[in-house]
Coordinates of C-alpha atoms in Angstrom, one line a residue:
M1 CA -151.3 -99.1 27.3
H2 CA -147.6 -100.0 27.3
G3 CA -148.4 -101.0 23.4
G4 CA -150.1 -98.0 22.6
I5 CA -147.2 -95.6 24.0
Q6 CA -144.7 -97.7 22.1
I7 CA -146.9 -97.0 18.8
A8 CA -147.0 -93.1 19.5
A9 CA -142.9 -93.0 20.4
K10 CA -142.7 -95.2 17.2
S11 CA -145.0 -92.4 15.4
K12 CA -143.1 -89.4 16.8
N13 CA -139.4 -90.6 15.9
H14 CA -140.8 -91.9 12.2
S15 CA -142.2 -88.0 12.0
Q16 CA -138.8 -86.5 13.2
L17 CA -137.0 -88.8 10.9
L18 CA -138.8 -87.5 7.9
Q19 CA -138.7 -84.1 9.1
L20 CA -134.9 -84.4 9.1
T21 CA -135.0 -86.3 5.6
N22 CA -136.8 -83.0 4.0
V23 CA -134.7 -80.6 5.5
A24 CA -131.5 -82.3 4.3
V25 CA -132.8 -82.7 0.7
T26 CA -134.2 -79.6 1.0
G27 CA -130.9 -78.0 1.8
V28 CA -128.8 -80.0 -0.7
G29 CA -131.3 -79.0 -3.8
V30 CA -130.8 -75.5 -2.6
A31 CA -127.0 -75.9 -2.4
L32 CA -126.8 -77.4 -5.8
G33 CA -128.9 -74.2 -7.6
F34 CA -126.6 -71.9 -5.8
E35 CA -123.6 -73.9 -7.5
A36 CA -125.0 -73.9 -10.9
G37 CA -125.6 -70.2 -10.5
Q38 CA -122.5 -69.6 -10.2
Y39 CA -121.1 -71.8 -13.2
Y40 CA -124.7 -70.9 -15.5
Q41 CA -125.3 -67.2 -16.0
F42 CA -129.0 -68.7 -17.1
M43 CA -129.2 -70.1 -13.8
G44 CA -127.8 -66.8 -11.6
L45 CA -131.2 -65.6 -11.1
F46 CA -131.6 -69.0 -8.4
V47 CA -130.8 -66.5 -5.7
F48 CA -134.2 -64.8 -5.9
F49 CA -135.6 -68.2 -5.4
V50 CA -133.7 -68.9 -2.6
P51 CA -136.0 -68.0 0.2
V52 CA -138.8 -69.9 -1.5
P53 CA -137.7 -73.4 0.0
I54 CA -136.5 -71.9 3.1
A55 CA -140.1 -70.3 3.7
F56 CA -142.0 -73.2 2.8
M57 CA -140.1 -75.8 5.0
T58 CA -140.3 -73.3 7.8
L59 CA -144.4 -72.5 7.3
H60 CA -145.0 -76.7 6.7
Y61 CA -143.4 -77.4 10.1
A62 CA -144.3 -74.4 11.9
S63 CA -140.8 -74.0 13.0
M64 CA -138.2 -71.3 12.5
W65 CA -135.3 -74.2 13.6
T66 CA -136.7 -76.2 10.3
G67 CA -135.6 -73.3 8.2
I68 CA -132.5 -72.3 9.8
G69 CA -131.3 -76.1 9.6
T70 CA -132.2 -76.2 5.8
I71 CA -129.7 -73.1 5.5
G72 CA -127.2 -74.7 7.7
V73 CA -127.1 -77.5 5.1
S74 CA -127.2 -75.5 2.2
A75 CA -124.1 -73.6 3.7
L76 CA -122.3 -76.8 4.5
V77 CA -122.8 -78.6 1.4
I78 CA -121.6 -75.3 -0.3
S79 CA -118.7 -75.3 1.9
L80 CA -117.8 -78.7 1.1
M81 CA -118.0 -78.3 -2.7
S82 CA -116.4 -74.9 -2.9
G83 CA -114.7 -73.8 0.3
Y84 CA -116.0 -72.1 3.2
R85 CA -115.6 -68.6 1.6
M86 CA -118.3 -69.6 -0.7
G87 CA -120.1 -70.9 2.1
A88 CA -119.9 -68.2 4.0
L89 CA -121.1 -66.1 0.9
F90 CA -124.0 -67.8 0.4
L91 CA -125.0 -67.0 4.0
L92 CA -124.6 -63.3 3.9
L93 CA -126.1 -63.0 0.5
A94 CA -129.0 -65.5 0.4
G95 CA -129.2 -67.6 3.7
I96 CA -130.1 -64.9 6.1
A97 CA -132.2 -62.9 4.0
A98 CA -134.3 -66.0 3.2
M99 CA -134.4 -66.6 6.6
M100 CA -135.8 -63.2 7.3
F101 CA -138.6 -63.9 4.7
A102 CA -139.2 -67.2 6.5
L103 CA -139.8 -65.5 9.7
G104 CA -141.9 -62.6 8.6
F105 CA -144.4 -65.4 7.0
L106 CA -144.4 -67.5 10.1
K107 CA -145.3 -64.9 12.6
N108 CA -147.6 -63.1 10.0
V109 CA -145.4 -59.8 9.7
S110 CA -146.5 -57.3 7.2
A111 CA -145.1 -57.4 3.6
T112 CA -143.9 -53.6 4.4
V113 CA -141.6 -54.8 7.4
I114 CA -140.1 -57.7 5.6
V115 CA -139.2 -56.0 2.6
A116 CA -138.3 -53.0 4.5
C117 CA -135.7 -55.0 7.0
V118 CA -134.1 -57.6 4.2
T119 CA -133.7 -54.0 2.2
L120 CA -131.6 -52.4 5.2
Y121 CA -129.7 -55.5 5.6
Y122 CA -129.0 -55.5 1.9
V123 CA -127.9 -51.8 2.0
L124 CA -125.6 -52.5 5.0
L125 CA -124.1 -55.4 3.5
G126 CA -123.8 -53.7 0.2
V127 CA -121.9 -50.7 1.5
A128 CA -119.8 -53.3 3.9
F129 CA -118.4 -55.4 0.9
I130 CA -117.5 -52.3 -1.2
S131 CA -115.7 -50.6 2.0
L132 CA -114.0 -54.0 2.6
Q133 CA -112.5 -54.2 -1.0
Q134 CA -109.0 -53.2 -0.9
G135 CA -107.7 -49.9 -2.4
V136 CA -111.8 -49.2 -2.5
T137 CA -113.7 -46.6 -0.5
F138 CA -117.3 -46.0 -1.1
E139 CA -116.3 -42.6 -2.6
T140 CA -113.8 -44.3 -5.2
Y141 CA -116.9 -46.5 -6.0
A142 CA -119.3 -43.8 -6.2
Q143 CA -117.0 -42.2 -8.7
A144 CA -116.5 -44.9 -10.8
V145 CA -120.4 -45.9 -11.0
M146 CA -120.8 -42.0 -11.5
T147 CA -118.6 -42.2 -14.8
I148 CA -120.6 -44.9 -16.4
F149 CA -123.8 -43.2 -15.6
K150 CA -122.2 -39.4 -16.8
T151 CA -121.2 -41.6 -19.8
Q152 CA -124.9 -43.0 -20.6
F153 CA -126.1 -39.7 -20.2
A154 CA -124.1 -38.2 -22.7
H155 CA -124.8 -40.3 -25.2
L156 CA -128.4 -40.2 -24.8
Y157 CA -128.4 -36.5 -25.2
A158 CA -126.1 -37.1 -28.0
N159 CA -128.3 -38.8 -29.9
K160 CA -131.3 -36.2 -29.4
G161 CA -128.7 -33.7 -30.9
I162 CA -128.5 -32.0 -27.4
E163 CA -125.3 -30.1 -26.5
W164 CA -124.0 -32.1 -23.5
R165 CA -122.4 -29.1 -21.9
D166 CA -126.1 -27.6 -21.5
L167 CA -126.6 -29.9 -19.3
E168 CA -123.6 -31.3 -17.8
S169 CA -124.0 -29.9 -14.3
Q170 CA -127.4 -31.1 -14.0
F171 CA -126.5 -34.6 -14.8
T172 CA -123.6 -35.0 -13.1
A173 CA -124.9 -33.9 -9.7
L174 CA -127.8 -36.5 -10.9
A175 CA -125.3 -39.1 -11.9
R176 CA -123.7 -38.6 -8.3
V177 CA -127.2 -39.3 -6.8
L178 CA -127.7 -42.4 -8.5
S179 CA -124.2 -43.8 -7.7
M180 CA -124.7 -42.8 -4.0
I181 CA -128.1 -44.9 -3.9
S182 CA -127.2 -47.6 -5.7
P183 CA -127.1 -49.7 -2.7
L184 CA -130.6 -49.2 -2.0
L185 CA -131.8 -49.4 -5.6
S186 CA -129.9 -52.9 -5.7
A187 CA -131.5 -53.6 -2.3
L188 CA -134.8 -52.5 -2.9
S189 CA -135.2 -54.2 -6.0
S190 CA -133.7 -57.6 -4.9
S191 CA -136.3 -57.6 -1.8
V192 CA -139.2 -56.8 -3.5
I193 CA -138.7 -59.6 -6.3
M194 CA -137.8 -62.1 -3.8
Y195 CA -140.9 -61.6 -1.5
L196 CA -142.9 -61.6 -4.6
L197 CA -141.4 -64.8 -6.0
S198 CA -141.9 -66.4 -2.5
R199 CA -145.3 -65.3 -2.1
I200 CA -146.6 -66.5 -5.4
M201 CA -144.8 -69.9 -5.0
L202 CA -145.9 -70.4 -1.4
K203 CA -149.6 -69.6 -2.6
V204 CA -149.1 -72.5 -5.7
W205 CA -148.3 -74.8 -3.0
K206 CA -151.2 -73.9 -1.3
T207 CA -149.3 -72.7 2.0
P208 CA -151.4 -70.3 4.0
V209 CA -150.2 -66.4 4.1
A210 CA -151.5 -63.2 5.5
S211 CA -153.6 -61.4 3.1
L212 CA -152.1 -58.3 1.8
G213 CA -155.3 -56.3 2.0
R214 CA -156.5 -53.2 0.2
F215 CA -154.2 -50.2 -0.9
Q216 CA -156.3 -47.9 0.9
D217 CA -155.8 -49.6 4.2
W218 CA -152.1 -50.1 3.6
E219 CA -149.8 -48.5 6.2
A220 CA -146.2 -49.2 7.7
S221 CA -145.7 -50.4 11.1
E222 CA -144.9 -47.4 13.7
Y223 CA -141.5 -49.1 14.6
L224 CA -140.3 -48.0 11.0
V225 CA -140.0 -44.5 12.8
W226 CA -137.2 -45.7 14.6
M227 CA -135.7 -46.6 11.5
F228 CA -135.9 -43.4 10.3
V229 CA -134.6 -41.9 13.2
L230 CA -131.4 -44.2 13.1
G231 CA -131.2 -43.0 9.2
G232 CA -130.9 -39.2 10.1
V233 CA -128.3 -39.8 12.9
F234 CA -126.1 -41.8 10.6
Y235 CA -126.5 -38.8 8.0
H236 CA -125.4 -36.4 10.2
I237 CA -122.1 -38.3 11.0
E238 CA -119.9 -38.2 8.0
V239 CA -118.3 -41.7 8.0
T240 CA -121.8 -43.2 8.1
R241 CA -123.6 -40.6 5.4
V242 CA -124.0 -43.0 2.8
I243 CA -125.7 -45.3 5.0
G244 CA -127.8 -42.9 6.3
I245 CA -129.1 -41.2 2.8
N246 CA -130.3 -44.9 1.5
I247 CA -132.2 -45.4 4.6
L248 CA -134.0 -42.0 4.5
L249 CA -134.8 -42.4 0.8
G250 CA -136.1 -45.9 1.1
L251 CA -137.9 -44.8 4.4
I252 CA -139.5 -41.7 2.4
L253 CA -140.7 -44.1 -0.3
L254 CA -142.6 -46.1 2.3
Y255 CA -144.2 -43.0 3.7
Y256 CA -145.0 -41.4 0.4
L257 CA -146.5 -44.6 -0.4
Q258 CA -148.4 -44.8 2.8
G259 CA -149.6 -40.9 2.2
C260 CA -150.7 -42.2 -1.4
A261 CA -152.9 -44.9 0.8
I262 CA -154.8 -42.3 2.8
I263 CA -155.4 -40.0 -0.2
T264 CA -156.9 -43.4 -2.2
F265 CA -159.3 -43.9 1.1
F266 CA -160.3 -40.5 1.1
L267 CA -161.1 -40.6 -2.5
K268 CA -162.8 -43.6 -2.3
R269 CA -164.9 -42.7 0.8
K270 CA -165.9 -39.1 -0.9
H271 CA -166.9 -41.7 -4.2
T272 CA -164.7 -39.6 -6.2
A273 CA -165.7 -40.2 -10.0
R274 CA -163.3 -42.9 -11.3
V275 CA -161.6 -40.7 -14.0
M276 CA -160.5 -38.4 -11.4
Q277 CA -159.1 -41.3 -9.2
F278 CA -157.2 -42.5 -12.0
F279 CA -155.7 -38.8 -12.7
A280 CA -154.8 -38.4 -8.9
Y281 CA -153.4 -41.9 -8.6
G282 CA -151.2 -41.3 -12.0
L283 CA -150.0 -37.7 -10.8
L284 CA -149.0 -39.4 -7.5
F285 CA -147.1 -42.5 -8.6
L286 CA -145.3 -40.6 -11.5
Q287 CA -143.7 -38.7 -8.4
I288 CA -142.1 -41.8 -7.3
P289 CA -138.9 -41.4 -9.6
Y290 CA -138.5 -38.1 -8.3
I291 CA -138.6 -38.9 -4.7
F292 CA -135.0 -40.8 -5.5
A293 CA -133.8 -38.0 -8.0
S294 CA -135.2 -34.9 -6.3
L295 CA -134.6 -35.8 -2.7
G296 CA -131.4 -37.5 -3.6
L297 CA -129.8 -33.9 -4.8
L298 CA -131.2 -32.3 -1.6
L299 CA -129.5 -34.8 0.5
T300 CA -126.2 -34.8 -1.4
G301 CA -126.3 -31.0 -1.1
Y302 CA -127.2 -30.1 -4.6
T303 CA -130.0 -27.1 -4.7
Q304 CA -130.1 -25.2 -8.2
D305 CA -131.4 -24.7 -11.8
G306 CA -135.2 -25.8 -10.4
I307 CA -134.6 -29.9 -10.0
L308 CA -136.4 -29.3 -7.3
L309 CA -139.7 -28.0 -8.2
S310 CA -141.2 -31.6 -7.0
L311 CA -140.0 -31.7 -3.7
P312 CA -143.3 -29.6 -2.3
A313 CA -145.3 -32.4 -3.3
I314 CA -143.3 -35.5 -2.3
I315 CA -142.8 -33.9 1.0
L316 CA -146.3 -32.9 1.5
V317 CA -147.5 -36.6 0.8
A318 CA -144.9 -38.4 2.7
G319 CA -145.5 -36.1 5.7
I320 CA -149.2 -37.1 5.6
G321 CA -148.0 -40.7 5.6
L322 CA -145.5 -40.1 8.4
A323 CA -148.0 -38.2 10.7
N324 CA -150.7 -41.1 10.1
V325 CA -148.4 -42.9 12.8
W326 CA -149.9 -40.5 15.3
I327 CA -152.9 -39.2 14.2
G328 CA -154.5 -41.9 12.2
F329 CA -156.3 -40.3 10.0
R330 CA -158.0 -43.3 8.6
Q331 CA -158.9 -45.0 11.9
R332 CA -160.4 -41.0 13.2
V333 CA -162.6 -40.8 10.2
E334 CA -164.2 -44.3 10.7
Q335 CA -165.0 -43.6 14.3
Q336 CA -166.6 -40.2 13.5
G337 CA -168.5 -42.2 11.1
E338 CA -169.9 -45.0 13.6
K339 CA -171.2 -42.2 15.8

């Protein structure tokens, strides 16, 4: 009897030792990859892969603490190699986001919520980094970025033989919008790339992850409504208006996609001809760039020269997506079909 207990204890200790060893090895590997990214340009993309080993370790051992431990080892190794500031930078840029992805996969949270939370984190982090730079405000940063966009627009239209002065006022406004929402565009693209890479690699390693399901059934979490309210509050406070604009545009994009999913559901349910379905999908998804352009112009106070003609369609589809939180269009139709 006592021999069996001793064997079980040794087996448990061996398992824990193996887990700690794997955490240490993975943490060192992540740290070396991150360090290489600072010195070799082709390794700069490694930051997008950081969530992959963290998520794998978390799911493999079904323990959030395993992922946290891996991040801690990575931060410690980076601090020893390049100083505590670089270690802190790793935690802020990659470590926290990686843990959010790992926790999302572990708890089977929807892709929408994971990407939305990481995007919000990166937006706040980006605005904070800009604001904390000595002698730099977000306004001066936006002006610098706006100048770059204006130069690109002017060069583009000069090559087409169009007088820049004929379009200067419109493109100055558009350049300002792009500069204001640059934190959102950067954060959203980074979050989506990280999520897709993590999901693909976890699938390759045969690690179970929640199914994405069909687009027609896709919906945003009802809790994101509170983030939408928070964005509205930030927008009406002068100091946090930039953050509010970025949050509102990001969530309007989500609700627009949810509206598209609902429309797709009804088109398929009515057995609409495939040609008409593809035509409708094309019209719907071609409006996505205008969410940032038209709504961005509206939120920054520009309402002239007919640039906002696409707004009614965007607001209608996004409104359907937002209303679905309370009405549940698809559930109602399915319940009626069962009667």
